Amino acid sequence: MKIAIVKPDYRIVGGFEIVVDRIIKGLKKYGHHVDYTKVDMLTKRFNIGNIKVPENVYNKNEEFFRYAGAIQEFEKLDLGNYDIVIATQPPSYAVRHPKTVVLFYHHLKLYYDLYDVYVETLSKNPELDKQTKETIRAIDSKYITNDKHYLAGSKHVAKRLMNFNNIDEKNINIFEAGINDNIYEFSGNVDFKSPICVGRHEFPKRPELFLHAMKYIPSIEGRLVGEGGKTEDLKRIDKYLQEAHQKNIKIEDNELWKKTVFNANKLKINDTIKSNVVFTGKVSEKELIKEYSNALCVVCPSYEEDYGLTAIEAMAFGKPVITCSDGGGYMEFIEDGKNGFIVEPTGEAIAEKIKYLNDNRDVLEVMSKNAYEFSRKYNWNITIEKLNEYLERI
């Protein structure tokens, strides 16, 4: 078959881009011709329909106008020569083709599953954001429709499609991305030293909860793996939490990740305080494998995660995973008490399970074996085989 994969291009390479690249390689091995078409999302498009948007107006609601402009670009794509089109991130599902499959991991999150938290936390103009939300959802209702086929990145994502867009369950299949081969096939030595938290330092990944957890267990060293736009703020938060616990000052977790981290530059910090958390910065794949292989456990504190690849990567090394009860897709991987723990989104609750694993090595050993066995089904060869069979049926 001749297949087009279409995607918005933010000029970054993250987990989703890696998934798409793996899909392209896999489908080509099955003999399909696959083309990859991108629409640049950083270009400002001031002509929306028949309206020319003034730059000062555009800049006041850039997220919306970027979205509206991109929809036009996807609609204009000439894809008639392809047998199937695979759309990906918003708003690539605006493409026009009779056989469109949407590899769906999320909506424009700030105006769907993150809307309430966003308004509470970051909004500078709640009324404008409300209007934007209503407009974007109205626009999406024209494109996220039951005449398309959906591959949802998790059961949690599938529920969003049903709840927000009334997509019929029979039109949704679950796409389970595989684990990177170098991780899936790892056969080196493993140890159980420090708890780690892996991921981008962005809202709403909530590494703040991991930092807070470590202050309840000062004798254990934690490792925060990765970097992002909030890294320097998190370093200040870390010292702030360290001093607060030394002085027995109560810190509210909800306030911590929703408010404090966005005002970290205003915190009075004692730079002489020594922390029990190591910030690794950005790591290579080789270094990431080392972090996983030496981890006591892996903490995944994200709010409303779409899929949760970090969890199954961790389990490929036999590491139990601790996630939160509002963690979205992460919870699909965790059998509480068997291959990890699902806890309340607080530093204290996370710390309790870290300490439990550290102090009960016999339990840790059993959970490690369970985690490893669970990870075995997330194999890219299996994933691509299922995807190929699915596309052949359409």
CSV table of C-alpha atoms in Angstrom, one decimal:
chain,number,residue,atom,x,y,z
A,1,MET,CA,0.0,0.0,0.0
A,2,LYS,CA,0.9,3.6,-0.4
A,3,ILE,CA,0.7,5.3,3.0
A,4,ALA,CA,1.1,8.9,4.0
A,5,ILE,CA,1.9,9.8,7.6
A,6,VAL,CA,1.1,13.5,8.4
A,7,LYS,CA,2.3,15.3,11.4
A,8,PRO,CA,2.6,18.9,12.9
A,9,ASP,CA,6.3,19.8,13.1
A,10,TYR,CA,7.4,21.7,16.3
A,11,ARG,CA,11.1,21.2,15.3
A,12,ILE,CA,11.7,19.0,18.4
A,13,VAL,CA,12.4,15.3,18.7
A,14,GLY,CA,10.7,13.6,21.7
A,15,GLY,CA,9.0,10.3,22.5
A,16,PHE,CA,6.3,10.7,19.9
A,17,GLU,CA,8.7,11.4,17.1
A,18,ILE,CA,10.6,8.3,17.9
A,19,VAL,CA,7.3,6.3,17.8
A,20,VAL,CA,6.5,7.7,14.4
A,21,ASP,CA,10.0,6.9,13.0
A,22,ARG,CA,9.7,3.3,14.3
A,23,ILE,CA,6.2,3.0,12.6
A,24,ILE,CA,7.7,4.2,9.3
A,25,LYS,CA,10.6,1.8,9.4
A,26,GLY,CA,8.3,-1.1,10.4
A,27,LEU,CA,5.7,-0.5,7.7
A,28,LYS,CA,8.4,-0.2,5.1
A,29,LYS,CA,9.7,-3.7,6.1
A,30,TYR,CA,6.2,-5.0,5.3
A,31,GLY,CA,6.6,-3.7,1.7
A,32,HIS,CA,4.5,-0.5,2.1
A,33,HIS,CA,5.5,2.8,0.4
A,34,VAL,CA,5.5,5.3,3.2
A,35,ASP,CA,5.8,9.1,2.9
A,36,TYR,CA,6.2,11.4,5.8
A,37,THR,CA,4.6,14.9,5.4
A,38,LYS,CA,5.0,17.6,8.1
A,39,VAL,CA,3.3,21.0,8.6
A,40,ASP,CA,5.5,23.6,10.3
A,41,MET,CA,3.9,24.8,13.5
A,42,LEU,CA,6.3,27.6,14.3
A,43,THR,CA,5.4,29.6,11.1
A,44,LYS,CA,3.0,32.4,12.0
A,45,ARG,CA,0.0,32.3,9.5
A,46,PHE,CA,-1.9,35.6,9.7
A,47,ASN,CA,-4.4,34.7,6.9
A,48,ILE,CA,-7.1,32.6,8.5
A,49,GLY,CA,-9.8,31.9,5.9
A,50,ASN,CA,-10.7,35.2,4.4
A,51,ILE,CA,-9.5,37.1,7.5
A,52,LYS,CA,-6.1,38.8,7.9
A,53,VAL,CA,-5.3,38.7,11.6
A,54,PRO,CA,-3.3,41.7,12.9
A,55,GLU,CA,0.0,40.6,14.5
A,56,ASN,CA,-0.9,42.2,17.9
A,57,VAL,CA,-4.2,40.2,18.0
A,58,TYR,CA,-2.4,37.0,16.9
A,59,ASN,CA,0.2,37.4,19.7
A,60,LYS,CA,-2.5,37.8,22.3
A,61,ASN,CA,-3.8,34.3,21.6
A,62,GLU,CA,-0.9,32.6,19.7
A,63,GLU,CA,-1.9,29.1,20.6
A,64,PHE,CA,-5.3,29.5,19.0
A,65,PHE,CA,-4.2,31.2,15.8
A,66,ARG,CA,-1.3,28.8,15.3
A,67,TYR,CA,-3.9,25.9,15.6
A,68,ALA,CA,-6.3,27.5,13.2
A,69,GLY,CA,-3.6,28.3,10.6
A,70,ALA,CA,-2.3,24.7,10.8
A,71,ILE,CA,-5.8,23.3,10.2
A,72,GLN,CA,-5.9,25.1,6.9
A,73,GLU,CA,-2.5,23.7,5.9
A,74,PHE,CA,-3.5,20.1,6.7
A,75,GLU,CA,-6.8,20.6,4.8
A,76,LYS,CA,-4.9,21.8,1.7
A,77,LEU,CA,-2.6,18.7,1.5
A,78,ASP,CA,-3.2,16.7,-1.7
A,79,LEU,CA,-3.2,13.1,-0.5
A,80,GLY,CA,-5.5,11.6,-3.1
A,81,ASN,CA,-2.8,9.3,-4.5
A,82,TYR,CA,-2.4,7.4,-1.2
A,83,ASP,CA,-4.3,4.3,-0.1
A,84,ILE,CA,-4.3,5.3,3.5
A,85,VAL,CA,-3.4,8.4,5.5
A,86,ILE,CA,-2.2,8.2,9.1
A,87,ALA,CA,-2.8,11.4,10.9
A,88,THR,CA,-1.0,12.0,14.2
A,89,GLN,CA,-0.9,14.9,16.6
A,90,PRO,CA,-3.5,17.8,16.6
A,91,PRO,CA,-4.6,19.1,14.2
A,92,SER,CA,-3.3,16.7,11.6
A,93,TYR,CA,-6.7,15.0,11.7
A,94,ALA,CA,-8.0,17.8,9.5
A,95,VAL,CA,-6.6,16.1,6.4
A,96,ARG,CA,-9.1,15.1,3.7
A,97,HIS,CA,-8.9,11.5,2.7
A,98,PRO,CA,-11.6,8.7,2.7
A,99,LYS,CA,-9.4,6.3,4.6
A,100,THR,CA,-7.9,8.3,7.5
A,101,VAL,CA,-6.4,6.5,10.5
A,102,VAL,CA,-5.7,8.8,13.4
A,103,LEU,CA,-2.8,7.7,15.7
A,104,PHE,CA,-4.3,9.6,18.6
A,105,TYR,CA,-2.4,10.3,21.8
A,106,HIS,CA,-4.0,13.6,22.9
A,107,HIS,CA,-6.1,16.6,22.0
A,108,LEU,CA,-4.7,20.1,22.3
A,109,LYS,CA,-4.3,19.3,25.9
A,110,LEU,CA,-4.6,22.8,27.5
A,111,TYR,CA,-8.2,23.0,26.2
A,112,TYR,CA,-9.2,19.4,27.1
A,113,ASP,CA,-7.8,17.2,29.8
A,114,LEU,CA,-5.5,19.9,31.3
A,115,TYR,CA,-8.0,22.8,30.9
A,116,ASP,CA,-9.1,23.0,34.6
A,117,VAL,CA,-5.6,22.7,35.9
A,118,TYR,CA,-4.3,25.2,33.4
A,119,VAL,CA,-6.9,27.8,34.3
A,120,GLU,CA,-6.2,27.3,38.0
A,121,THR,CA,-2.4,27.4,37.5
A,122,LEU,CA,-1.2,29.4,34.6
A,123,SER,CA,-4.1,31.3,33.0
A,124,LYS,CA,-3.7,35.1,32.7
A,125,ASN,CA,-7.1,35.6,31.1
A,126,PRO,CA,-9.6,32.9,32.1
A,127,GLU,CA,-12.4,34.4,30.1
A,128,LEU,CA,-10.3,34.4,26.9
A,129,ASP,CA,-9.2,30.9,27.7
A,130,LYS,CA,-12.8,29.8,28.1
A,131,GLN,CA,-13.7,31.2,24.7
A,132,THR,CA,-10.7,29.6,23.1
A,133,LYS,CA,-11.6,26.2,24.7
A,134,GLU,CA,-15.1,26.4,23.3
A,135,THR,CA,-14.0,27.5,19.9
A,136,ILE,CA,-11.3,24.8,19.6
A,137,ARG,CA,-13.6,22.1,20.7
A,138,ALA,CA,-16.2,23.3,18.2
A,139,ILE,CA,-13.6,23.3,15.4
A,140,ASP,CA,-12.4,19.8,16.4
A,141,SER,CA,-15.9,18.5,16.3
A,142,LYS,CA,-15.8,18.9,12.5
A,143,TYR,CA,-12.7,16.7,12.2
A,144,ILE,CA,-12.7,14.3,15.1
A,145,THR,CA,-15.6,12.3,13.7
A,146,ASN,CA,-16.9,8.7,13.4
A,147,ASP,CA,-16.0,8.5,9.7
A,148,LYS,CA,-12.3,8.1,10.7
A,149,HIS,CA,-10.5,5.2,12.3
A,150,TYR,CA,-8.7,5.8,15.6
A,151,LEU,CA,-5.6,4.1,17.1
A,152,ALA,CA,-5.6,5.4,20.7
A,153,GLY,CA,-2.3,5.5,22.5
A,154,SER,CA,-3.9,3.9,25.6
A,155,LYS,CA,-7.3,3.0,27.0
A,156,HIS,CA,-7.2,6.3,28.9
A,157,VAL,CA,-6.8,8.2,25.7
A,158,ALA,CA,-9.6,6.1,24.1
A,159,LYS,CA,-11.9,7.2,26.9
A,160,ARG,CA,-11.1,10.9,26.2
A,161,LEU,CA,-12.2,10.4,22.5
A,162,MET,CA,-15.4,8.8,23.7
A,163,ASN,CA,-16.1,11.5,26.4
A,164,PHE,CA,-15.0,14.6,24.5
A,165,ASN,CA,-16.0,13.7,21.0
A,166,ASN,CA,-18.6,11.0,21.2
A,167,ILE,CA,-16.4,8.6,19.1
A,168,ASP,CA,-18.0,5.2,19.0
A,169,GLU,CA,-15.9,2.6,20.8
A,170,LYS,CA,-16.0,0.3,17.8
A,171,ASN,CA,-14.1,2.9,15.8
A,172,ILE,CA,-11.2,2.9,18.3
A,173,ASN,CA,-8.4,0.4,18.6
A,174,ILE,CA,-5.5,0.6,21.1
A,175,PHE,CA,-2.0,1.1,19.8
A,176,GLU,CA,0.6,-0.1,22.3
A,177,ALA,CA,4.0,1.4,21.4
A,178,GLY,CA,6.9,-0.9,21.9
A,179,ILE,CA,10.1,-0.4,23.9
A,180,ASN,CA,13.3,0.7,22.2
A,181,ASP,CA,15.3,-2.4,21.1
A,182,ASN,CA,18.4,-1.4,23.2
A,183,ILE,CA,16.3,-1.3,26.3
A,184,TYR,CA,14.0,-4.2,25.5
A,185,GLU,CA,17.0,-6.5,24.8
A,186,PHE,CA,19.2,-5.3,27.6
A,187,SER,CA,21.1,-8.2,29.2
A,188,GLY,CA,23.7,-6.4,31.3
A,189,ASN,CA,24.0,-6.2,35.1
A,190,VAL,CA,21.3,-4.5,37.2
A,191,ASP,CA,21.5,-3.1,40.7
A,192,PHE,CA,19.0,-1.5,43.0
A,193,LYS,CA,20.5,1.7,44.3
A,194,SER,CA,18.8,5.1,44.0
A,195,PRO,CA,15.1,5.8,43.2
A,196,ILE,CA,15.0,7.8,39.9
A,197,CYS,CA,12.5,10.0,38.1
A,198,VAL,CA,12.9,10.2,34.3
A,199,GLY,CA,11.4,12.8,32.0
A,200,ARG,CA,11.2,16.4,30.7
A,201,HIS,CA,11.1,19.1,33.4
A,202,GLU,CA,7.8,20.6,32.2
A,203,PHE,CA,4.2,21.1,33.4
A,204,PRO,CA,2.5,18.8,34.2
A,205,LYS,CA,5.2,16.1,34.6
A,206,ARG,CA,5.4,17.0,38.3
A,207,PRO,CA,9.0,16.2,39.2
A,208,GLU,CA,8.2,18.4,42.2
A,209,LEU,CA,6.5,15.5,43.8
A,210,PHE,CA,9.6,13.3,43.5
A,211,LEU,CA,11.8,16.1,45.0
A,212,HIS,CA,9.3,16.4,47.9
A,213,ALA,CA,9.2,12.6,48.4
A,214,MET,CA,13.0,12.5,48.8
A,215,LYS,CA,12.9,15.0,51.7
A,216,TYR,CA,10.9,12.5,53.7
A,217,ILE,CA,13.7,9.9,53.3
A,218,PRO,CA,16.9,12.0,53.7
A,219,SER,CA,19.1,9.0,54.1
A,220,ILE,CA,18.3,7.9,50.5
A,221,GLU,CA,19.8,9.6,47.5
A,222,GLY,CA,17.4,10.3,44.6
A,223,ARG,CA,18.2,11.1,41.0
A,224,LEU,CA,16.2,13.4,38.7
A,225,VAL,CA,17.1,12.3,35.2
A,226,GLY,CA,16.6,14.8,32.3
A,227,GLU,CA,16.1,18.5,31.8
A,228,GLY,CA,13.6,21.0,30.5
A,229,GLY,CA,12.2,24.5,30.8
A,230,LYS,CA,11.7,24.2,34.5
A,231,THR,CA,15.1,22.7,35.5
A,232,GLU,CA,16.5,25.7,37.1
A,233,ASP,CA,13.3,26.4,39.0
A,234,LEU,CA,13.3,22.8,40.2
A,235,LYS,CA,16.8,23.2,41.6
A,236,ARG,CA,15.5,26.1,43.6
A,237,ILE,CA,12.4,24.1,44.7
A,238,ASP,CA,14.7,21.3,45.8
A,239,LYS,CA,16.7,23.5,48.1
A,240,TYR,CA,13.5,25.2,49.3
A,241,LEU,CA,12.0,21.8,50.2
A,242,GLN,CA,15.3,20.6,51.9
A,243,GLU,CA,15.3,23.6,54.2
A,244,ALA,CA,11.6,23.4,54.9
A,245,HIS,CA,11.9,19.8,56.0
A,246,GLN,CA,14.9,20.6,58.2
A,247,LYS,CA,12.8,23.3,59.9
A,248,ASN,CA,9.6,21.0,60.0
A,249,ILE,CA,7.7,23.4,57.8
A,250,LYS,CA,4.7,21.8,56.1
A,251,ILE,CA,4.5,22.0,52.3
A,252,GLU,CA,1.3,21.3,50.5
A,253,ASP,CA,1.9,19.2,47.4
A,254,ASN,CA,-1.0,20.6,45.4
A,255,GLU,CA,0.3,24.1,46.0
A,256,LEU,CA,3.8,22.9,45.2
A,257,TRP,CA,3.2,21.7,41.6
A,258,LYS,CA,0.4,24.1,40.7
A,259,LYS,CA,1.8,27.4,42.2
A,260,THR,CA,5.2,27.3,43.9
A,261,VAL,CA,7.2,26.0,40.9
A,262,PHE,CA,6.0,28.9,38.8
A,263,ASN,CA,7.2,31.4,41.3
A,264,ALA,CA,10.4,29.6,42.2
A,265,ASN,CA,12.5,32.7,41.3
A,266,LYS,CA,10.8,34.5,44.3
A,267,LEU,CA,11.8,31.9,46.8
A,268,LYS,CA,14.5,32.7,49.4
A,269,ILE,CA,17.0,30.0,49.0
A,270,ASN,CA,19.9,28.9,51.2
A,271,ASP,CA,22.6,27.9,48.7
A,272,THR,CA,24.7,26.2,51.3
A,273,ILE,CA,22.1,23.5,52.0
A,274,LYS,CA,23.1,20.1,50.7
A,275,SER,CA,20.4,18.1,48.9
A,276,ASN,CA,19.9,14.4,48.7
A,277,VAL,CA,18.8,14.7,45.0
A,278,VAL,CA,21.2,14.6,42.1
A,279,PHE,CA,20.2,16.5,38.9
A,280,THR,CA,21.7,14.5,36.1
A,281,GLY,CA,20.9,16.9,33.3
A,282,LYS,CA,20.2,15.6,29.8
A,283,VAL,CA,21.5,12.1,29.3
A,284,SER,CA,22.4,10.0,26.3
A,285,GLU,CA,20.7,6.7,25.6
A,286,LYS,CA,23.8,4.9,27.0
A,287,GLU,CA,23.6,7.0,30.2
A,288,LEU,CA,19.8,6.5,30.4
A,289,ILE,CA,20.3,2.7,30.3
A,290,LYS,CA,22.8,3.0,33.1
A,291,GLU,CA,20.3,5.1,35.2
A,292,TYR,CA,17.6,2.5,34.7
A,293,SER,CA,19.9,-0.4,35.4
A,294,ASN,CA,21.0,1.0,38.7
A,295,ALA,CA,17.7,2.3,39.9
A,296,LEU,CA,16.0,1.1,43.1
A,297,CYS,CA,12.7,1.9,41.5
A,298,VAL,CA,11.3,4.5,39.0
A,299,VAL,CA,8.9,7.2,40.1
A,300,CYS,CA,6.4,8.5,37.4
A,301,PRO,CA,4.5,11.3,39.0
A,302,SER,CA,3.0,12.9,35.9
A,303,TYR,CA,-0.6,14.3,35.9
A,304,GLU,CA,-2.9,12.8,33.2
A,305,GLU,CA,-0.2,11.1,31.2
A,306,ASP,CA,-1.3,9.9,27.7
A,307,TYR,CA,0.6,6.7,27.5
A,308,GLY,CA,3.6,6.3,29.9
A,309,LEU,CA,6.5,4.8,28.0
A,310,THR,CA,8.8,5.5,30.9
A,311,ALA,CA,7.0,2.9,33.0
A,312,ILE,CA,7.4,0.0,30.6
A,313,GLU,CA,11.0,1.1,29.9
A,314,ALA,CA,11.7,0.9,33.6
A,315,MET,CA,10.1,-2.5,33.8
A,316,ALA,CA,12.3,-3.8,31.1
A,317,PHE,CA,15.1,-3.5,33.6
A,318,GLY,CA,13.0,-5.2,36.3
A,319,LYS,CA,12.3,-1.9,38.2
A,320,PRO,CA,9.0,-1.5,40.1
A,321,VAL,CA,7.2,1.7,39.1
A,322,ILE,CA,5.5,4.2,41.5
A,323,THR,CA,2.8,6.4,39.9
A,324,CYS,CA,0.0,8.5,41.1
A,325,SER,CA,-3.8,7.9,41.2
A,326,ASP,CA,-4.3,10.8,38.7
A,327,GLY,CA,-1.5,9.6,36.4
A,328,GLY,CA,-3.7,8.7,33.4
A,329,GLY,CA,-2.2,6.2,31.1
A,330,TYR,CA,0.5,5.2,33.6
A,331,MET,CA,-2.1,3.4,35.7
A,332,GLU,CA,-2.8,0.9,32.9
A,333,PHE,CA,0.7,-0.6,33.4
A,334,ILE,CA,0.6,-0.9,37.2
A,335,GLU,CA,-0.8,-3.8,39.1
A,336,ASP,CA,-0.7,-2.3,42.5
A,337,GLY,CA,1.6,-4.2,44.8
A,338,LYS,CA,2.7,-6.6,42.1
A,339,ASN,CA,4.9,-4.6,39.6
A,340,GLY,CA,4.6,-1.2,41.2
A,341,PHE,CA,2.4,1.0,43.3
A,342,ILE,CA,-0.4,3.5,42.6
A,343,VAL,CA,-0.4,6.2,45.3
A,344,GLU,CA,-2.0,9.5,46.1
A,345,PRO,CA,-0.2,12.4,44.4
A,346,THR,CA,1.8,13.5,47.4
A,347,GLY,CA,5.5,13.5,48.3
A,348,GLU,CA,4.8,11.6,51.5
A,349,ALA,CA,2.9,8.8,49.8
A,350,ILE,CA,5.6,8.4,47.2
A,351,ALA,CA,8.3,8.4,49.9
A,352,GLU,CA,6.5,5.7,51.8
A,353,LYS,CA,6.7,3.3,48.9
A,354,ILE,CA,10.3,4.1,48.1
A,355,LYS,CA,11.3,3.4,51.7
A,356,TYR,CA,9.2,0.2,51.7
A,357,LEU,CA,11.1,-1.1,48.6
A,358,ASN,CA,14.4,0.0,50.0
A,359,ASP,CA,13.8,-1.7,53.3
A,360,ASN,CA,12.2,-4.9,52.0
A,361,ARG,CA,14.6,-6.4,49.5
A,362,ASP,CA,12.7,-9.7,49.3
A,363,VAL,CA,9.6,-7.9,48.2
A,364,LEU,CA,11.6,-5.8,45.8
A,365,GLU,CA,13.1,-9.0,44.2
A,366,VAL,CA,9.6,-10.4,43.6
A,367,MET,CA,8.2,-7.2,42.2
A,368,SER,CA,11.3,-6.8,40.0
A,369,LYS,CA,10.6,-10.2,38.3
A,370,ASN,CA,6.9,-9.3,37.9
A,371,ALA,CA,7.9,-6.0,36.3
A,372,TYR,CA,10.3,-7.6,33.9
A,373,GLU,CA,7.7,-10.2,32.8
A,374,PHE,CA,5.1,-7.5,32.2
A,375,SER,CA,7.4,-5.6,29.9
A,376,ARG,CA,7.9,-8.5,27.5
A,377,LYS,CA,4.7,-7.9,25.6
A,378,TYR,CA,5.7,-4.4,24.6
A,379,ASN,CA,7.8,-5.5,21.6
A,380,TRP,CA,8.0,-3.4,18.5
A,381,ASN,CA,7.9,-6.4,16.2
A,382,ILE,CA,4.6,-7.4,17.7
A,383,THR,CA,3.3,-3.8,17.6
A,384,ILE,CA,4.1,-3.4,13.9
A,385,GLU,CA,2.7,-6.8,13.0
A,386,LYS,CA,-0.6,-5.8,14.6
A,387,LEU,CA,-0.5,-2.4,13.0
A,388,ASN,CA,0.0,-3.9,9.5
A,389,GLU,CA,-2.9,-6.4,10.0
A,390,TYR,CA,-5.1,-3.5,11.2
A,391,LEU,CA,-4.2,-1.3,8.1
A,392,GLU,CA,-4.8,-4.3,5.7
A,393,ARG,CA,-8.4,-4.7,7.1
A,394,ILE,CA,-9.4,-1.1,6.5
